[in-house]
């Protein structure tokens, strides 16, 4: 018996070691911020590879994927929580519980997603298009406003969550691409079908950065909603992403 990994059209991603993105189009005074306000449903998606879960010789407490610190954050790790396990935190309500059977591995590519319906109060985390964790009666029943952020550190970021531009203690030390934000709760099948690419005009897609430019430090929002971002530092690019079918024995 063999397990066949699906082909990926992804060949390029941006490295976030000592780097991260802020999204000025989400600032509360930005004319484009309304696209990500009053969201009764939410989906975050990204393809990631973490190269190191340590900060120097010390285990990294948090590796941030995207979101707003203390408000709506998708990450790996937390205080007293496995550094290699995915966690979603909305209004500081965290899920899932710690589980060492759900750890992501260094050097492996994963498509990761979290979905949340604020009215039905249901959230789920997916890894490579398969449900990993689900919770009922989650959250406060309040709509999500990513474009009404606090000032200072509490802004929407990709690859970083807190601290100044020299503090990378909560960074994602690895690569990222195919970052998407939706105002709908994508289904498992939709996530699985579109892990590597999605039509930028798809209903509910609010922001979409492919991070496949391969050069430069400016990244356009593929949806046309105007959420252009730049890196903090000059980015490093990688182009060694698995791009062909790979069959491995299953035992």
mmCIF file of C-alpha atoms in Angstrom:
data_model
loop_
_atom_site.group_PDB
_atom_site.id
_atom_site.type_symbol
_atom_site.label_atom_id
_atom_site.label_comp_id
_atom_site.label_asym_id
_atom_site.label_seq_id
_atom_site.Cartn_x
_atom_site.Cartn_y
_atom_site.Cartn_z
ATOM 1 C CA UNK A 1 0.000 0.000 0.000
ATOM 2 C CA UNK A 2 1.309 3.465 -0.904
ATOM 3 C CA UNK A 3 0.331 6.951 0.194
ATOM 4 C CA UNK A 4 0.440 9.413 -2.728
ATOM 5 C CA UNK A 5 0.925 13.045 -1.917
ATOM 6 C CA UNK A 6 -0.953 15.401 -4.212
ATOM 7 C CA UNK A 7 0.998 17.432 -6.741
ATOM 8 C CA UNK A 8 1.681 21.010 -5.761
ATOM 9 C CA UNK A 9 1.990 23.888 -8.206
ATOM 10 C CA UNK A 10 3.807 25.842 -5.478
ATOM 11 C CA UNK A 11 7.492 26.253 -6.241
ATOM 12 C CA UNK A 12 8.436 29.470 -4.385
ATOM 13 C CA UNK A 13 7.904 30.814 -0.877
ATOM 14 C CA UNK A 14 9.319 33.593 1.259
ATOM 15 C CA UNK A 15 11.533 32.923 4.269
ATOM 16 C CA UNK A 16 10.511 34.714 7.471
ATOM 17 C CA UNK A 17 13.568 34.168 9.646
ATOM 18 C CA UNK A 18 14.165 37.535 11.337
ATOM 19 C CA UNK A 19 11.402 38.999 9.213
ATOM 20 C CA UNK A 20 7.648 39.546 9.251
ATOM 21 C CA UNK A 21 4.807 41.472 7.609
ATOM 22 C CA UNK A 22 2.413 44.112 8.862
ATOM 23 C CA UNK A 23 -0.749 44.812 6.850
ATOM 24 C CA UNK A 24 -1.310 48.604 6.736
ATOM 25 C CA UNK A 25 -4.556 48.083 4.817
ATOM 26 C CA UNK A 26 -6.000 46.592 8.013
ATOM 27 C CA UNK A 27 -5.252 49.677 10.119
ATOM 28 C CA UNK A 28 -8.464 51.080 11.553
ATOM 29 C CA UNK A 29 -8.105 54.357 9.638
ATOM 30 C CA UNK A 30 -7.433 52.639 6.308
ATOM 31 C CA UNK A 31 -10.189 52.924 3.661
ATOM 32 C CA UNK A 32 -9.800 49.188 2.911
ATOM 33 C CA UNK A 33 -10.146 47.993 6.510
ATOM 34 C CA UNK A 34 -13.891 47.477 6.224
ATOM 35 C CA UNK A 35 -13.354 44.360 4.120
ATOM 36 C CA UNK A 36 -12.171 42.514 7.227
ATOM 37 C CA UNK A 37 -14.594 44.035 9.754
ATOM 38 C CA UNK A 38 -17.872 42.648 11.097
ATOM 39 C CA UNK A 39 -16.843 39.139 10.088
ATOM 40 C CA UNK A 40 -19.342 36.622 11.443
ATOM 41 C CA UNK A 41 -17.277 33.826 9.950
ATOM 42 C CA UNK A 42 -13.527 33.520 9.476
ATOM 43 C CA UNK A 43 -10.996 31.302 7.757
ATOM 44 C CA UNK A 44 -7.218 31.687 7.945
ATOM 45 C CA UNK A 45 -5.088 29.613 5.551
ATOM 46 C CA UNK A 46 -1.367 29.298 4.785
ATOM 47 C CA UNK A 47 1.278 26.891 3.579
ATOM 48 C CA UNK A 48 4.191 26.827 6.020
ATOM 49 C CA UNK A 49 7.449 25.079 6.764
ATOM 50 C CA UNK A 50 9.012 25.669 10.174
ATOM 51 C CA UNK A 51 12.764 25.178 10.079
ATOM 52 C CA UNK A 52 13.467 25.743 13.760
ATOM 53 C CA UNK A 53 11.216 25.768 16.802
ATOM 54 C CA UNK A 54 14.027 27.251 18.908
ATOM 55 C CA UNK A 55 15.176 30.819 19.491
ATOM 56 C CA UNK A 56 18.898 30.222 19.567
ATOM 57 C CA UNK A 57 19.350 27.332 21.987
ATOM 58 C CA UNK A 58 16.067 27.966 23.823
ATOM 59 C CA UNK A 59 12.775 26.351 22.786
ATOM 60 C CA UNK A 60 10.600 28.994 21.153
ATOM 61 C CA UNK A 61 7.375 29.539 23.094
ATOM 62 C CA UNK A 62 5.351 30.758 20.094
ATOM 63 C CA UNK A 63 5.771 30.580 16.315
ATOM 64 C CA UNK A 64 3.208 32.991 14.850
ATOM 65 C CA UNK A 65 1.435 32.277 11.578
ATOM 66 C CA UNK A 66 -0.915 35.278 11.375
ATOM 67 C CA UNK A 67 -3.347 37.444 13.285
ATOM 68 C CA UNK A 68 -3.546 39.976 16.090
ATOM 69 C CA UNK A 69 -1.996 39.382 19.507
ATOM 70 C CA UNK A 70 -4.593 38.979 22.296
ATOM 71 C CA UNK A 71 -7.427 39.202 19.770
ATOM 72 C CA UNK A 72 -7.469 36.732 16.874
ATOM 73 C CA UNK A 73 -4.248 34.783 16.421
ATOM 74 C CA UNK A 74 -3.266 31.542 14.646
ATOM 75 C CA UNK A 75 0.045 30.152 15.874
ATOM 76 C CA UNK A 76 2.129 27.215 17.012
ATOM 77 C CA UNK A 77 2.859 26.937 20.718
ATOM 78 C CA UNK A 78 2.011 28.949 23.811
ATOM 79 C CA UNK A 79 3.020 29.059 27.469
ATOM 80 C CA UNK A 80 2.583 25.553 28.847
ATOM 81 C CA UNK A 81 1.548 24.291 25.402
ATOM 82 C CA UNK A 82 3.609 22.230 22.908
ATOM 83 C CA UNK A 83 5.744 24.489 20.737
ATOM 84 C CA UNK A 84 4.965 22.349 17.682
ATOM 85 C CA UNK A 85 1.173 22.200 18.043
ATOM 86 C CA UNK A 86 -1.243 24.539 16.272
ATOM 87 C CA UNK A 87 -3.363 26.823 18.440
ATOM 88 C CA UNK A 88 -6.074 29.380 17.689
ATOM 89 C CA UNK A 89 -6.850 32.135 20.161
ATOM 90 C CA UNK A 90 -9.787 34.546 19.783
ATOM 91 C CA UNK A 91 -10.295 37.047 22.599
ATOM 92 C CA UNK A 92 -7.772 34.976 24.568
ATOM 93 C CA UNK A 93 -10.007 31.867 24.429
ATOM 94 C CA UNK A 94 -7.572 29.202 23.283
ATOM 95 C CA UNK A 95 -8.089 25.890 21.566
ATOM 96 C CA UNK A 96 -7.366 22.971 21.316
ATOM 97 C CA UNK A 97 -5.998 21.354 24.456
ATOM 98 C CA UNK A 98 -2.368 20.324 24.501
ATOM 99 C CA UNK A 99 -1.872 17.064 22.622
ATOM 100 C CA UNK A 100 1.538 15.620 21.757
ATOM 101 C CA UNK A 101 -0.034 13.502 19.017
ATOM 102 C CA UNK A 102 -0.738 16.683 17.006
ATOM 103 C CA UNK A 103 2.781 18.064 16.636
ATOM 104 C CA UNK A 104 4.098 19.483 13.358
ATOM 105 C CA UNK A 105 7.651 18.563 12.445
ATOM 106 C CA UNK A 106 10.586 20.787 11.558
ATOM 107 C CA UNK A 107 11.443 20.911 7.873
ATOM 108 C CA UNK A 108 8.060 19.598 6.691
ATOM 109 C CA UNK A 109 5.648 21.523 4.461
ATOM 110 C CA UNK A 110 2.062 21.780 5.717
ATOM 111 C CA UNK A 111 -1.104 23.473 4.595
ATOM 112 C CA UNK A 112 -2.732 24.761 7.776
ATOM 113 C CA UNK A 113 -6.124 26.393 8.267
ATOM 114 C CA UNK A 114 -8.485 27.476 11.013
ATOM 115 C CA UNK A 115 -12.200 28.173 10.542
ATOM 116 C CA UNK A 116 -14.565 29.897 12.953
ATOM 117 C CA UNK A 117 -18.299 30.632 12.918
ATOM 118 C CA UNK A 118 -18.894 33.291 15.571
ATOM 119 C CA UNK A 119 -22.682 32.793 15.641
ATOM 120 C CA UNK A 120 -22.729 28.995 15.721
ATOM 121 C CA UNK A 121 -19.647 29.184 17.995
ATOM 122 C CA UNK A 122 -17.829 26.391 16.184
ATOM 123 C CA UNK A 123 -14.141 26.392 15.265
ATOM 124 C CA UNK A 124 -11.910 23.822 13.577
ATOM 125 C CA UNK A 125 -8.246 23.420 12.663
ATOM 126 C CA UNK A 126 -7.132 21.588 9.524
ATOM 127 C CA UNK A 127 -3.734 20.199 8.510
ATOM 128 C CA UNK A 128 -3.236 19.277 4.845
ATOM 129 C CA UNK A 129 -6.980 19.473 4.275
ATOM 130 C CA UNK A 130 -7.876 17.098 7.105
ATOM 131 C CA UNK A 131 -9.593 18.113 10.306
ATOM 132 C CA UNK A 132 -7.196 17.955 13.231
ATOM 133 C CA UNK A 133 -9.203 19.645 16.012
ATOM 134 C CA UNK A 134 -12.758 20.922 16.514
ATOM 135 C CA UNK A 135 -14.519 22.753 19.329
ATOM 136 C CA UNK A 136 -18.174 23.547 20.036
ATOM 137 C CA UNK A 137 -19.535 26.463 22.101
ATOM 138 C CA UNK A 138 -16.395 28.465 21.319
ATOM 139 C CA UNK A 139 -15.973 32.218 21.602
ATOM 140 C CA UNK A 140 -18.146 35.085 22.781
ATOM 141 C CA UNK A 141 -20.543 35.228 19.846
ATOM 142 C CA UNK A 142 -19.044 38.530 18.685
ATOM 143 C CA UNK A 143 -18.183 39.409 15.086
ATOM 144 C CA UNK A 144 -14.473 39.711 14.289
ATOM 145 C CA UNK A 145 -12.980 43.079 13.330
ATOM 146 C CA UNK A 146 -9.460 42.625 12.015
ATOM 147 C CA UNK A 147 -9.489 46.218 10.750
ATOM 148 C CA UNK A 148 -10.172 47.875 14.115
ATOM 149 C CA UNK A 149 -6.871 47.184 15.774
ATOM 150 C CA UNK A 150 -5.221 48.698 18.775
ATOM 151 C CA UNK A 151 -2.148 50.788 18.181
ATOM 152 C CA UNK A 152 1.440 49.686 18.670
ATOM 153 C CA UNK A 153 2.131 45.962 18.766
ATOM 154 C CA UNK A 154 -1.494 44.945 18.450
ATOM 155 C CA UNK A 155 -1.720 44.962 14.678
ATOM 156 C CA UNK A 156 -2.428 42.249 12.153
ATOM 157 C CA UNK A 157 0.894 40.597 11.337
ATOM 158 C CA UNK A 158 2.108 37.597 9.365
ATOM 159 C CA UNK A 159 4.977 35.663 10.934
ATOM 160 C CA UNK A 160 5.104 37.737 14.133
ATOM 161 C CA UNK A 161 2.730 38.722 16.912
ATOM 162 C CA UNK A 162 4.278 40.965 19.525
ATOM 163 C CA UNK A 163 7.324 43.107 20.205
ATOM 164 C CA UNK A 164 9.276 45.675 18.226
ATOM 165 C CA UNK A 165 10.998 45.164 14.879
ATOM 166 C CA UNK A 166 14.082 43.672 16.541
ATOM 167 C CA UNK A 167 12.186 41.184 18.723
ATOM 168 C CA UNK A 168 11.815 37.898 16.872
ATOM 169 C CA UNK A 169 11.078 35.721 19.900
ATOM 170 C CA UNK A 170 7.574 34.952 18.567
ATOM 171 C CA UNK A 171 8.420 34.798 14.895
ATOM 172 C CA UNK A 172 7.839 31.998 12.411
ATOM 173 C CA UNK A 173 11.352 30.737 11.672
ATOM 174 C CA UNK A 174 10.616 29.199 8.306
ATOM 175 C CA UNK A 175 8.823 29.727 5.006
ATOM 176 C CA UNK A 176 5.293 30.787 4.158
ATOM 177 C CA UNK A 177 3.121 31.193 1.065
ATOM 178 C CA UNK A 178 -0.541 31.045 -0.034
ATOM 179 C CA UNK A 179 -1.744 33.210 2.861
ATOM 180 C CA UNK A 180 -5.515 33.814 2.745
ATOM 181 C CA UNK A 181 -8.153 35.469 4.891
ATOM 182 C CA UNK A 182 -11.847 34.753 4.335
ATOM 183 C CA UNK A 183 -15.080 36.122 5.801
ATOM 184 C CA UNK A 184 -16.685 32.703 5.349
ATOM 185 C CA UNK A 185 -16.132 29.402 7.158
ATOM 186 C CA UNK A 186 -14.595 27.239 4.451
ATOM 187 C CA UNK A 187 -15.603 23.588 4.454
ATOM 188 C CA UNK A 188 -13.138 20.738 4.776
ATOM 189 C CA UNK A 189 -13.682 19.825 1.129
ATOM 190 C CA UNK A 190 -13.116 23.403 -0.063
ATOM 191 C CA UNK A 191 -9.919 23.624 1.936
ATOM 192 C CA UNK A 192 -8.680 20.281 0.607
ATOM 193 C CA UNK A 193 -9.538 21.115 -3.006
ATOM 194 C CA UNK A 194 -7.769 24.495 -2.982
ATOM 195 C CA UNK A 195 -4.757 24.064 -0.748
ATOM 196 C CA UNK A 196 -2.257 25.145 -3.411
ATOM 197 C CA UNK A 197 -4.257 27.675 -5.384
ATOM 198 C CA UNK A 198 -7.635 29.397 -5.389
ATOM 199 C CA UNK A 199 -9.450 31.799 -7.705
ATOM 200 C CA UNK A 200 -8.841 35.295 -6.247
ATOM 201 C CA UNK A 201 -12.439 36.254 -7.132
ATOM 202 C CA UNK A 202 -13.961 33.480 -5.010
ATOM 203 C CA UNK A 203 -16.797 34.757 -2.815
ATOM 204 C CA UNK A 204 -15.659 35.536 0.714
ATOM 205 C CA UNK A 205 -11.945 35.890 -0.018
ATOM 206 C CA UNK A 206 -10.869 39.153 1.638
ATOM 207 C CA UNK A 207 -7.073 39.057 1.275
ATOM 208 C CA UNK A 208 -4.693 36.717 -0.557
ATOM 209 C CA UNK A 209 -0.919 36.883 -0.746
ATOM 210 C CA UNK A 210 0.769 34.162 -2.768
ATOM 211 C CA UNK A 211 4.357 35.109 -1.784
ATOM 212 C CA UNK A 212 5.646 33.590 -5.006
ATOM 213 C CA UNK A 213 7.263 36.724 -6.470
ATOM 214 C CA UNK A 214 10.781 35.374 -5.944
ATOM 215 C CA UNK A 215 12.248 38.874 -5.708
ATOM 216 C CA UNK A 216 11.621 42.247 -4.055
ATOM 217 C CA UNK A 217 9.894 43.077 -0.790
ATOM 218 C CA UNK A 218 6.461 44.294 -1.957
ATOM 219 C CA UNK A 219 3.542 41.882 -2.158
ATOM 220 C CA UNK A 220 0.207 42.603 -3.774
ATOM 221 C CA UNK A 221 -3.137 41.362 -2.491
ATOM 222 C CA UNK A 222 -4.353 39.064 -5.287
ATOM 223 C CA UNK A 223 -8.010 39.837 -4.516
ATOM 224 C CA UNK A 224 -7.648 43.436 -5.670
ATOM 225 C CA UNK A 225 -8.781 44.721 -2.271
ATOM 226 C CA UNK A 226 -5.611 46.773 -1.993
ATOM 227 C CA UNK A 227 -3.891 45.178 0.998
ATOM 228 C CA UNK A 228 -0.333 45.598 -0.296
ATOM 229 C CA UNK A 229 2.342 44.682 2.236
ATOM 230 C CA UNK A 230 6.103 44.932 2.554
ATOM 231 C CA UNK A 231 8.609 42.972 4.620
ATOM 232 C CA UNK A 232 10.414 44.414 7.594
ATOM 233 C CA UNK A 233 13.771 43.311 6.154
ATOM 234 C CA UNK A 234 14.935 42.205 2.708
ATOM 235 C CA UNK A 235 13.373 38.760 2.206
ATOM 236 C CA UNK A 236 15.120 35.505 1.399
ATOM 237 C CA UNK A 237 13.396 33.237 -1.103
ATOM 238 C CA UNK A 238 13.267 29.452 -1.385
ATOM 239 C CA UNK A 239 12.294 27.468 -4.445
ATOM 240 C CA UNK A 240 12.666 23.856 -3.292
ATOM 241 C CA UNK A 241 9.021 23.135 -2.500
ATOM 242 C CA UNK A 242 7.782 19.669 -3.437
ATOM 243 C CA UNK A 243 6.191 20.049 -6.860
ATOM 244 C CA UNK A 244 5.680 16.460 -8.047
ATOM 245 C CA UNK A 245 3.691 13.486 -6.825
ATOM 246 C CA UNK A 246 5.549 11.445 -4.238
ATOM 247 C CA UNK A 247 4.565 7.914 -3.296
ATOM 248 C CA UNK A 248 5.741 6.453 0.012
ATOM 249 C CA UNK A 249 5.036 3.060 1.566
ATOM 250 C CA UNK A 250 2.292 3.011 4.173
ATOM 251 C CA UNK A 251 2.590 0.566 7.069
#
